[in-house]
Each structure stands twice: as structure tokens, then as C-alpha cells.
Amino acid sequence: MHPEAELWFGAHPGDPAWLETEEGERSLLDTLRDDPEGQLGPAVRARFGDTLPFLLKVLAADEPLSLQAHPSARQAAEGFAREDRLGLPVNAPNRNYRDPSHKPEILVALGEFEALAGFRPAARSVELMRALAVTELDPYVALLAGQPDEFGLRALFTTWITAPQPDLDVLVPQVIEGAIHYVRSGDKTFAAEARTVLELGERYPGDAGVLASLLLNRITLQAGEAIYLPAGNLHAYLHGVGLEVMANSDNVLRGGLTPKHVDVPELLRVLDFTPASEDSIRPTTTRDGMELVYNTPAPEFAVSELRIEGEHVGHEIDAPCRHDGPQILLCTEGSTVVYAKGDKVTLQRGSAAWVAADEGPIRLTAEAPTKLFRATVGI
């Protein structure tokens, strides 16, 4: 046994989940191929073919992960076809598009979770850079202050990510030094941003991603809070454990903070530089009895939290039925018995269940307060 950074629950060819059946372990991917109608249901097949359109992950970020963005559906289809024409193997390290699909995603924090996500309003980034009081930043502050919009953000980010390494080797340490002085000053206004600069600078010296962090929203989520990341959103997960649900794709354009392949022209092609407030990145929620639904526009997936507590503990209850498609249930607290089509399975903290479309509505019995997350197809 050893720690895992990611646990995948889904039918992605790169790492499909395995089902415990009466005949032994079986890949969910093979199960779908053998019975797409029963597993996915006619409505889901009509929309997405014989593929499970979503992927669920548990992500444990012990240290900052790469700065990255995901393409739109059109960009993914074009990029995949282009790299196929070039003869790049799907698993080539310098390939950007491993499938022709887009990858919108939501992350729900399971505890305190820290991230960089989306370009913050330019005027606020100007305030941050001025607060660091780094003379070497003055030309860049002037650039963004003179054009405090998406075009100014694009110009500044492009300048940094295309800068020669000798220039970065001078500028990044100066910014780190400014962050050190700022933290020591005791000013709390940009304390989180300054500490992030220090951590990234220690792990990735001379990386343009350290500078890019000055332009992004620095977000701290508490358990149950979420962020939704559409196409083009530049982000990096810093620390914490969270639940990710996304379209069933592995397309990632990296922008730094990684030794992996970084294709700068392609990244710039897919990025959305429209400033976004932190509130706009957090999805709204809707309460329906025991279920809290995270509202997103993604057709491939829907995510909700089911809480069994109070008078419901110890009694068999019907889970809200949103539609007749497949679903994955993940238990993060407590323990419950899940009943579906005459069968039952006990879910404890850390375990998950696949519920096929033809297994009908589910019922739950928990002997203690329990929390489940449900991933299914968007309505």
C-alpha cells in the first residue's frame, strides 16, 4: 500500500475502473462495451454514443500541480485531427490532444483546498504587483495598468511565458524577494498570493508559472465548496483533497510548473483571458431535500452531494431520482447500504458503487450520518 495522487472512477481507456462482480473483477470499460443499452440507457446512448461521458476522480494534491488549461470541443476536435495527420502517437509525450473531446470540470473540496483559477480582474493584479514593490516589475505593471482588460492580460502573460530563460532567471528571483519582504511586512491584503509565489518559486525556480500566479485568482475552498472550470480557464491545484468530475477526456495544455511538455503557441490559442471574479468561478447550488446539486452547464456530467442525517439515519429512504442514466456513488463519510434492482452493496468511506441505467432508482439505509457524492450525466 502507498499513497495515491489520483483515484479514477470511470471508463477512460487510460485507467478504467474495475467492478467487483459475482464472476470476479471486471473492467467497467468492458462492461459498457458488452451491454451499452443496459449500462448507459437509451437516452444517454442517443446523446453520447456507447461511451460513458463523464469521469470522476479523487485528487490529493500534496504539492502544487501543473499550470494548465483545457480546450473547447472545437479546439479539441481540430487539435486531435491535426496531430493524427502529423503521425504523433496518442501516448507521445509531446502530444497535446489524446482524444477529440473537450474537458470542462468541477472540483468539490473534501477539506480545505487551495487553487489558482482564472485570470482575476486586471486592476487587482496591478495592485498586487505594486504591493510587492519590485522595481523589475515596473514595466509590466505599466503594461497592464495601461490596458486593464483581457487584451492587457494576454499581452502580459504572453510576454512572460515567451521570455528567454536568462530573463526569467533574473526576474523570478526578484519577484520572490519582493514576496519575502511583503510577507515580513505583516500586510494581509495579498498574503496568500505572496506565500504562493514563495512556494512555487522554491519548487520551480526560474519558471514563468511563478509570474503567471500573479495574474490568477488565489482561491481557498472549504469542504463542500466548489469551482467550475470551463474551456480556456488557466488553473493550478495547490493543496488539498478534492473530488473532480469532468467530461471523459485527458486533454491538457500545460503552461508551466511542470517538467512535462509545454506547447506555448497551442496554450495561447486555447486560453480565455477574460477576467473572472472568484465568485463567477464558484458554481451555484440547489437544495432538493437530502441532495445538494452543483449547477454547471456541462451536458456530460452532473454532480451532487447526498447527506443522510438526523431522522433519516437508520431508515430506508429513496434517493432523489434525477433521470434514468447511469451514476457513480462515492462515500466520503459514514457508511450506507445501497439497494438497486434487488441487489445491495455496502459503501463505506472511500468506496464507490457503479449503478447502471437499468438498475433503476436507488434506496439507501445508513446506520450513522453519511455523505455520498453522486456523479451522473447532465440533464
CSV table of N, CA, C and O in Angstrom, one decimal, residues 208-290:
chain,number,residue,atom,x,y,z
A,208,ALA,N,8.2,30.5,-15.6
A,208,ALA,CA,7.3,31.6,-15.9
A,208,ALA,C,6.0,31.4,-15.2
A,208,ALA,O,5.3,32.4,-14.9
A,209,GLY,N,5.7,30.2,-14.7
A,209,GLY,CA,4.4,29.9,-14.0
A,209,GLY,C,4.4,30.7,-12.7
A,209,GLY,O,3.3,31.0,-12.1
A,210,VAL,N,5.6,30.9,-12.1
A,210,VAL,CA,5.6,31.7,-10.8
A,210,VAL,C,5.1,33.1,-11.1
A,210,VAL,O,4.3,33.7,-10.3
A,211,LEU,N,5.5,33.7,-12.2
A,211,LEU,CA,5.0,35.0,-12.6
A,211,LEU,C,3.5,35.0,-12.9
A,211,LEU,O,2.7,35.9,-12.5
A,212,ALA,N,3.1,33.9,-13.6
A,212,ALA,CA,1.7,33.8,-14.0
A,212,ALA,C,0.8,33.8,-12.8
A,212,ALA,O,-0.4,34.2,-12.9
A,213,SER,N,1.2,33.3,-11.7
A,213,SER,CA,0.4,33.2,-10.5
A,213,SER,C,0.0,34.6,-10.0
A,213,SER,O,-1.0,34.7,-9.3
A,214,LEU,N,0.7,35.6,-10.4
A,214,LEU,CA,0.3,37.0,-10.0
A,214,LEU,C,-0.9,37.4,-10.7
A,214,LEU,O,-1.5,38.4,-10.3
A,215,LEU,N,-1.3,36.7,-11.8
A,215,LEU,CA,-2.5,37.2,-12.6
A,215,LEU,C,-3.7,36.4,-12.3
A,215,LEU,O,-4.8,36.7,-12.9
A,216,LEU,N,-3.6,35.3,-11.5
A,216,LEU,CA,-4.8,34.4,-11.3
A,216,LEU,C,-5.4,34.6,-9.9
A,216,LEU,O,-4.8,35.0,-9.0
A,217,ASN,N,-6.7,34.2,-9.9
A,217,ASN,CA,-7.4,34.2,-8.6
A,217,ASN,C,-6.8,33.2,-7.7
A,217,ASN,O,-6.6,32.0,-8.1
A,218,ARG,N,-6.4,33.6,-6.5
A,218,ARG,CA,-5.9,32.6,-5.5
A,218,ARG,C,-7.1,32.3,-4.6
A,218,ARG,O,-7.6,33.1,-3.8
A,219,ILE,N,-7.6,31.0,-4.7
A,219,ILE,CA,-8.8,30.6,-4.0
A,219,ILE,C,-8.6,29.6,-2.9
A,219,ILE,O,-7.8,28.7,-3.1
A,220,THR,N,-9.3,29.8,-1.8
A,220,THR,CA,-9.3,28.8,-0.8
A,220,THR,C,-10.7,28.3,-0.6
A,220,THR,O,-11.6,29.1,-0.3
A,221,LEU,N,-10.9,27.0,-0.8
A,221,LEU,CA,-12.2,26.3,-0.7
A,221,LEU,C,-12.3,25.6,0.7
A,221,LEU,O,-11.3,25.0,1.1
A,222,GLN,N,-13.4,25.6,1.3
A,222,GLN,CA,-13.7,24.8,2.4
A,222,GLN,C,-14.5,23.6,2.0
A,222,GLN,O,-15.0,23.5,0.8
A,223,ALA,N,-14.6,22.6,2.8
A,223,ALA,CA,-15.3,21.3,2.5
A,223,ALA,C,-16.7,21.6,1.9
A,223,ALA,O,-17.4,22.3,2.5
A,224,GLY,N,-17.0,21.0,0.8
A,224,GLY,CA,-18.3,21.2,0.2
A,224,GLY,C,-18.3,22.3,-0.8
A,224,GLY,O,-19.3,22.4,-1.6
A,225,GLU,N,-17.3,23.3,-0.8
A,225,GLU,CA,-17.3,24.3,-1.8
A,225,GLU,C,-16.7,23.9,-3.1
A,225,GLU,O,-15.9,22.9,-3.1
A,226,ALA,N,-17.0,24.5,-4.2
A,226,ALA,CA,-16.5,24.0,-5.5
A,226,ALA,C,-16.1,25.2,-6.4
A,226,ALA,O,-16.4,26.3,-6.2
A,227,ILE,N,-15.4,24.8,-7.4
A,227,ILE,CA,-15.1,25.7,-8.6
A,227,ILE,C,-15.3,24.9,-9.9
A,227,ILE,O,-15.1,23.7,-9.9
A,228,TYR,N,-15.9,25.7,-10.8
A,228,TYR,CA,-16.1,25.1,-12.1
A,228,TYR,C,-15.2,25.7,-13.2
A,228,TYR,O,-15.1,26.9,-13.2
A,229,LEU,N,-14.5,24.8,-13.9
A,229,LEU,CA,-13.5,25.3,-14.9
A,229,LEU,C,-13.9,24.9,-16.3
A,229,LEU,O,-13.8,23.8,-16.7
A,230,PRO,N,-14.4,25.9,-17.0
A,230,PRO,CA,-14.8,25.7,-18.5
A,230,PRO,C,-13.5,25.7,-19.3
A,230,PRO,O,-12.4,25.9,-18.8
A,231,ALA,N,-13.7,25.5,-20.6
A,231,ALA,CA,-12.6,25.6,-21.6
A,231,ALA,C,-11.9,26.9,-21.4
A,231,ALA,O,-12.5,28.0,-21.3
A,232,GLY,N,-10.5,26.8,-21.5
A,232,GLY,CA,-9.7,28.0,-21.6
A,232,GLY,C,-9.4,28.6,-20.2
A,232,GLY,O,-8.6,29.6,-20.2
A,233,ASN,N,-9.9,28.0,-19.1
A,233,ASN,CA,-9.6,28.6,-17.8
A,233,ASN,C,-8.2,28.1,-17.4
A,233,ASN,O,-8.0,26.9,-17.2
A,234,LEU,N,-7.3,29.0,-17.2
A,234,LEU,CA,-5.9,28.7,-16.7
A,234,LEU,C,-6.0,28.4,-15.2
A,234,LEU,O,-6.5,29.3,-14.4
A,235,HIS,N,-5.5,27.3,-14.7
A,235,HIS,CA,-5.6,27.0,-13.3
A,235,HIS,C,-4.5,26.1,-12.9
A,235,HIS,O,-3.8,25.4,-13.7
A,236,ALA,N,-4.3,26.0,-11.5
A,236,ALA,CA,-3.3,25.1,-10.9
A,236,ALA,C,-3.9,24.7,-9.5
A,236,ALA,O,-4.3,25.6,-8.8
A,237,TYR,N,-3.9,23.4,-9.2
A,237,TYR,CA,-4.3,23.0,-7.9
A,237,TYR,C,-3.1,23.0,-7.0
A,237,TYR,O,-2.1,22.4,-7.4
A,238,LEU,N,-3.2,23.6,-5.8
A,238,LEU,CA,-2.0,23.8,-5.0
A,238,LEU,C,-1.9,22.8,-3.9
A,238,LEU,O,-0.9,22.1,-3.7
A,239,HIS,N,-3.0,22.7,-3.1
A,239,HIS,CA,-3.0,21.8,-1.9
A,239,HIS,C,-4.4,21.3,-1.6
A,239,HIS,O,-5.4,22.0,-1.8
A,240,GLY,N,-4.5,20.1,-1.1
A,240,GLY,CA,-5.8,19.6,-0.6
A,240,GLY,C,-6.3,18.4,-1.3
A,240,GLY,O,-5.7,17.9,-2.3
A,241,VAL,N,-7.4,17.9,-0.8
A,241,VAL,CA,-8.1,16.7,-1.4
A,241,VAL,C,-9.4,17.1,-1.9
A,241,VAL,O,-10.2,17.8,-1.2
A,242,GLY,N,-9.7,16.8,-3.1
A,242,GLY,CA,-11.0,17.2,-3.7
A,242,GLY,C,-11.5,16.1,-4.6
A,242,GLY,O,-10.8,15.2,-5.0
A,243,LEU,N,-12.8,16.3,-5.0
A,243,LEU,CA,-13.5,15.4,-5.9
A,243,LEU,C,-13.6,16.1,-7.2
A,243,LEU,O,-14.1,17.2,-7.3
A,244,GLU,N,-13.1,15.5,-8.3
A,244,GLU,CA,-13.1,16.1,-9.6
A,244,GLU,C,-14.1,15.3,-10.4
A,244,GLU,O,-14.1,14.1,-10.5
A,245,VAL,N,-15.0,16.0,-11.2
A,245,VAL,CA,-15.8,15.3,-12.2
A,245,VAL,C,-15.7,16.1,-13.4
A,245,VAL,O,-15.8,17.4,-13.4
A,246,MET,N,-15.5,15.4,-14.5
A,246,MET,CA,-15.2,16.1,-15.8
A,246,MET,C,-15.7,15.3,-17.0
A,246,MET,O,-16.1,14.2,-16.8
A,247,ALA,N,-15.7,16.0,-18.1
A,247,ALA,CA,-16.0,15.2,-19.4
A,247,ALA,C,-14.9,14.2,-19.5
A,247,ALA,O,-13.8,14.4,-19.1
A,248,ASN,N,-15.2,13.0,-20.2
A,248,ASN,CA,-14.3,11.9,-20.2
A,248,ASN,C,-13.2,12.2,-21.3
A,248,ASN,O,-13.3,11.7,-22.4
A,249,SER,N,-12.3,12.9,-20.8
A,249,SER,CA,-11.2,13.4,-21.7
A,249,SER,C,-9.9,13.5,-20.9
A,249,SER,O,-9.9,13.7,-19.7
A,250,ASP,N,-8.8,13.4,-21.6
A,250,ASP,CA,-7.5,13.6,-21.0
A,250,ASP,C,-6.7,14.7,-21.7
A,250,ASP,O,-5.4,14.6,-21.7
A,251,ASN,N,-7.4,15.7,-22.2
A,251,ASN,CA,-6.7,16.7,-23.0
A,251,ASN,C,-6.3,17.9,-22.0
A,251,ASN,O,-7.1,18.5,-21.4
A,252,VAL,N,-5.0,18.1,-22.0
A,252,VAL,CA,-4.4,19.1,-21.1
A,252,VAL,C,-3.4,19.9,-21.8
A,252,VAL,O,-2.5,19.4,-22.4
A,253,LEU,N,-3.5,21.2,-21.8
A,253,LEU,CA,-2.4,22.1,-22.3
A,253,LEU,C,-1.8,22.8,-21.1
A,253,LEU,O,-2.4,23.5,-20.3
A,254,ARG,N,-0.5,22.4,-20.9
A,254,ARG,CA,0.2,22.9,-19.7
A,254,ARG,C,0.9,24.2,-20.0
A,254,ARG,O,1.4,24.5,-21.1
A,255,GLY,N,1.0,25.0,-18.9
A,255,GLY,CA,1.6,26.4,-19.0
A,255,GLY,C,2.8,26.6,-18.1
A,255,GLY,O,3.2,27.8,-18.0
A,256,GLY,N,3.3,25.6,-17.4
A,256,GLY,CA,4.4,25.8,-16.5
A,256,GLY,C,4.2,25.0,-15.2
A,256,GLY,O,3.2,24.2,-15.1
A,257,LEU,N,5.1,25.1,-14.3
A,257,LEU,CA,5.2,24.4,-13.0
A,257,LEU,C,5.2,22.9,-13.3
A,257,LEU,O,4.5,22.2,-12.5
A,258,THR,N,5.9,22.5,-14.2
A,258,THR,CA,5.9,21.1,-14.6
A,258,THR,C,7.2,20.8,-15.5
A,258,THR,O,7.6,21.6,-16.3
A,259,PRO,N,7.7,19.6,-15.4
A,259,PRO,CA,8.8,19.2,-16.3
A,259,PRO,C,8.2,18.6,-17.6
A,259,PRO,O,8.9,18.3,-18.5
A,260,LYS,N,6.9,18.5,-17.7
A,260,LYS,CA,6.2,17.9,-18.8
A,260,LYS,C,6.2,18.9,-20.0
A,260,LYS,O,6.5,20.1,-19.8
A,261,HIS,N,5.7,18.4,-21.1
A,261,HIS,CA,5.7,19.2,-22.4
A,261,HIS,C,4.8,20.4,-22.2
A,261,HIS,O,3.7,20.3,-21.7
A,262,VAL,N,5.3,21.6,-22.6
A,262,VAL,CA,4.6,22.8,-22.6
A,262,VAL,C,4.6,23.4,-24.1
A,262,VAL,O,5.7,23.7,-24.6
A,263,ASP,N,3.5,23.4,-24.7
A,263,ASP,CA,3.4,23.9,-26.1
A,263,ASP,C,2.8,25.3,-26.0
A,263,ASP,O,1.6,25.5,-25.9
A,264,VAL,N,3.7,26.3,-25.9
A,264,VAL,CA,3.2,27.7,-25.7
A,264,VAL,C,2.3,28.2,-26.8
A,264,VAL,O,1.2,28.8,-26.4
A,265,PRO,N,2.6,28.1,-28.1
A,265,PRO,CA,1.6,28.6,-29.1
A,265,PRO,C,0.2,28.0,-28.9
A,265,PRO,O,-0.8,28.7,-29.1
A,266,GLU,N,0.2,26.6,-28.7
A,266,GLU,CA,-1.1,26.0,-28.6
A,266,GLU,C,-1.9,26.4,-27.3
A,266,GLU,O,-3.1,26.6,-27.3
A,267,LEU,N,-1.1,26.6,-26.2
A,267,LEU,CA,-1.7,27.1,-25.0
A,267,LEU,C,-2.3,28.5,-25.2
A,267,LEU,O,-3.5,28.7,-24.8
A,268,LEU,N,-1.6,29.4,-25.8
A,268,LEU,CA,-2.1,30.7,-26.1
A,268,LEU,C,-3.3,30.7,-27.0
A,268,LEU,O,-4.2,31.5,-26.9
A,269,ARG,N,-3.4,29.7,-27.8
A,269,ARG,CA,-4.6,29.5,-28.7
A,269,ARG,C,-5.9,29.2,-28.0
A,269,ARG,O,-7.0,29.6,-28.3
A,270,VAL,N,-5.7,28.4,-26.9
A,270,VAL,CA,-6.9,27.9,-26.2
A,270,VAL,C,-7.3,28.8,-25.0
A,270,VAL,O,-8.4,28.7,-24.5
A,271,LEU,N,-6.4,29.6,-24.5
A,271,LEU,CA,-6.6,30.3,-23.2
A,271,LEU,C,-7.7,31.4,-23.4
A,271,LEU,O,-7.8,32.1,-24.4
A,272,ASP,N,-8.5,31.5,-22.4
A,272,ASP,CA,-9.5,32.6,-22.3
A,272,ASP,C,-9.0,33.6,-21.3
A,272,ASP,O,-8.9,33.3,-20.1
A,273,PHE,N,-8.7,34.8,-21.7
A,273,PHE,CA,-8.1,35.8,-20.9
A,273,PHE,C,-9.2,36.8,-20.3
A,273,PHE,O,-8.8,37.7,-19.6
A,274,THR,N,-10.4,36.5,-20.5
A,274,THR,CA,-11.5,37.3,-19.9
A,274,THR,C,-11.4,37.3,-18.4
A,274,THR,O,-11.4,36.2,-17.8
A,275,PRO,N,-11.3,38.4,-17.8
A,275,PRO,CA,-11.1,38.4,-16.3
A,275,PRO,C,-12.4,37.8,-15.7
A,275,PRO,O,-13.5,38.0,-16.1
A,276,ALA,N,-12.1,37.0,-14.6
A,276,ALA,CA,-13.2,36.4,-13.9
A,276,ALA,C,-13.0,36.6,-12.4
A,276,ALA,O,-11.9,36.4,-11.9
A,277,SER,N,-14.1,37.0,-11.7
A,277,SER,CA,-14.0,37.1,-10.3
A,277,SER,C,-14.1,35.7,-9.7
A,277,SER,O,-14.5,34.8,-10.3
A,278,GLU,N,-13.7,35.6,-8.4
A,278,GLU,CA,-13.7,34.4,-7.7
A,278,GLU,C,-15.2,33.8,-7.7
A,278,GLU,O,-15.4,32.6,-7.8
A,279,ASP,N,-16.1,34.7,-7.4
A,279,ASP,CA,-17.5,34.3,-7.3
A,279,ASP,C,-18.0,33.7,-8.6
A,279,ASP,O,-18.8,32.8,-8.6
A,280,SER,N,-17.5,34.2,-9.7
A,280,SER,CA,-18.0,33.7,-11.0
A,280,SER,C,-17.5,32.3,-11.3
A,280,SER,O,-18.1,31.6,-12.1
A,281,ILE,N,-16.4,31.9,-10.6
A,281,ILE,CA,-15.9,30.6,-10.8
A,281,ILE,C,-16.6,29.5,-10.0
A,281,ILE,O,-16.6,28.3,-10.3
A,282,ARG,N,-17.2,30.0,-8.9
A,282,ARG,CA,-17.8,29.0,-8.0
A,282,ARG,C,-19.3,28.8,-8.5
A,282,ARG,O,-20.0,29.7,-8.7
A,283,PRO,N,-19.6,27.5,-8.7
A,283,PRO,CA,-21.0,27.2,-9.2
A,283,PRO,C,-22.0,27.5,-8.2
A,283,PRO,O,-21.8,27.4,-7.0
A,284,THR,N,-23.2,27.8,-8.6
A,284,THR,CA,-24.4,27.9,-7.7
A,284,THR,C,-24.8,26.5,-7.3
A,284,THR,O,-24.5,25.5,-8.0
A,285,THR,N,-25.6,26.4,-6.2
A,285,THR,CA,-26.1,25.1,-5.8
A,285,THR,C,-27.6,25.2,-5.6
A,285,THR,O,-28.1,26.2,-5.3
A,286,THR,N,-28.2,24.0,-5.7
A,286,THR,CA,-29.7,23.9,-5.5
A,286,THR,C,-29.9,22.8,-4.5
A,286,THR,O,-29.4,21.7,-4.7
A,287,ARG,N,-30.7,23.0,-3.4
A,287,ARG,CA,-31.0,22.0,-2.4
A,287,ARG,C,-32.3,21.3,-2.8
A,287,ARG,O,-33.3,22.0,-3.1
A,288,ASP,N,-32.3,20.0,-2.8
A,288,ASP,CA,-33.5,19.2,-3.0
A,288,ASP,C,-33.6,18.1,-2.0
A,288,ASP,O,-33.1,17.0,-2.2
A,289,GLY,N,-34.1,18.5,-0.8
A,289,GLY,CA,-34.2,17.5,0.3
A,289,GLY,C,-32.8,17.2,0.8
A,289,GLY,O,-32.0,18.0,1.2
A,290,MET,N,-32.5,15.9,0.7
A,290,MET,CA,-31.2,15.4,1.1
A,290,MET,C,-30.1,15.7,0.1
A,290,MET,O,-28.9,15.4,0.4
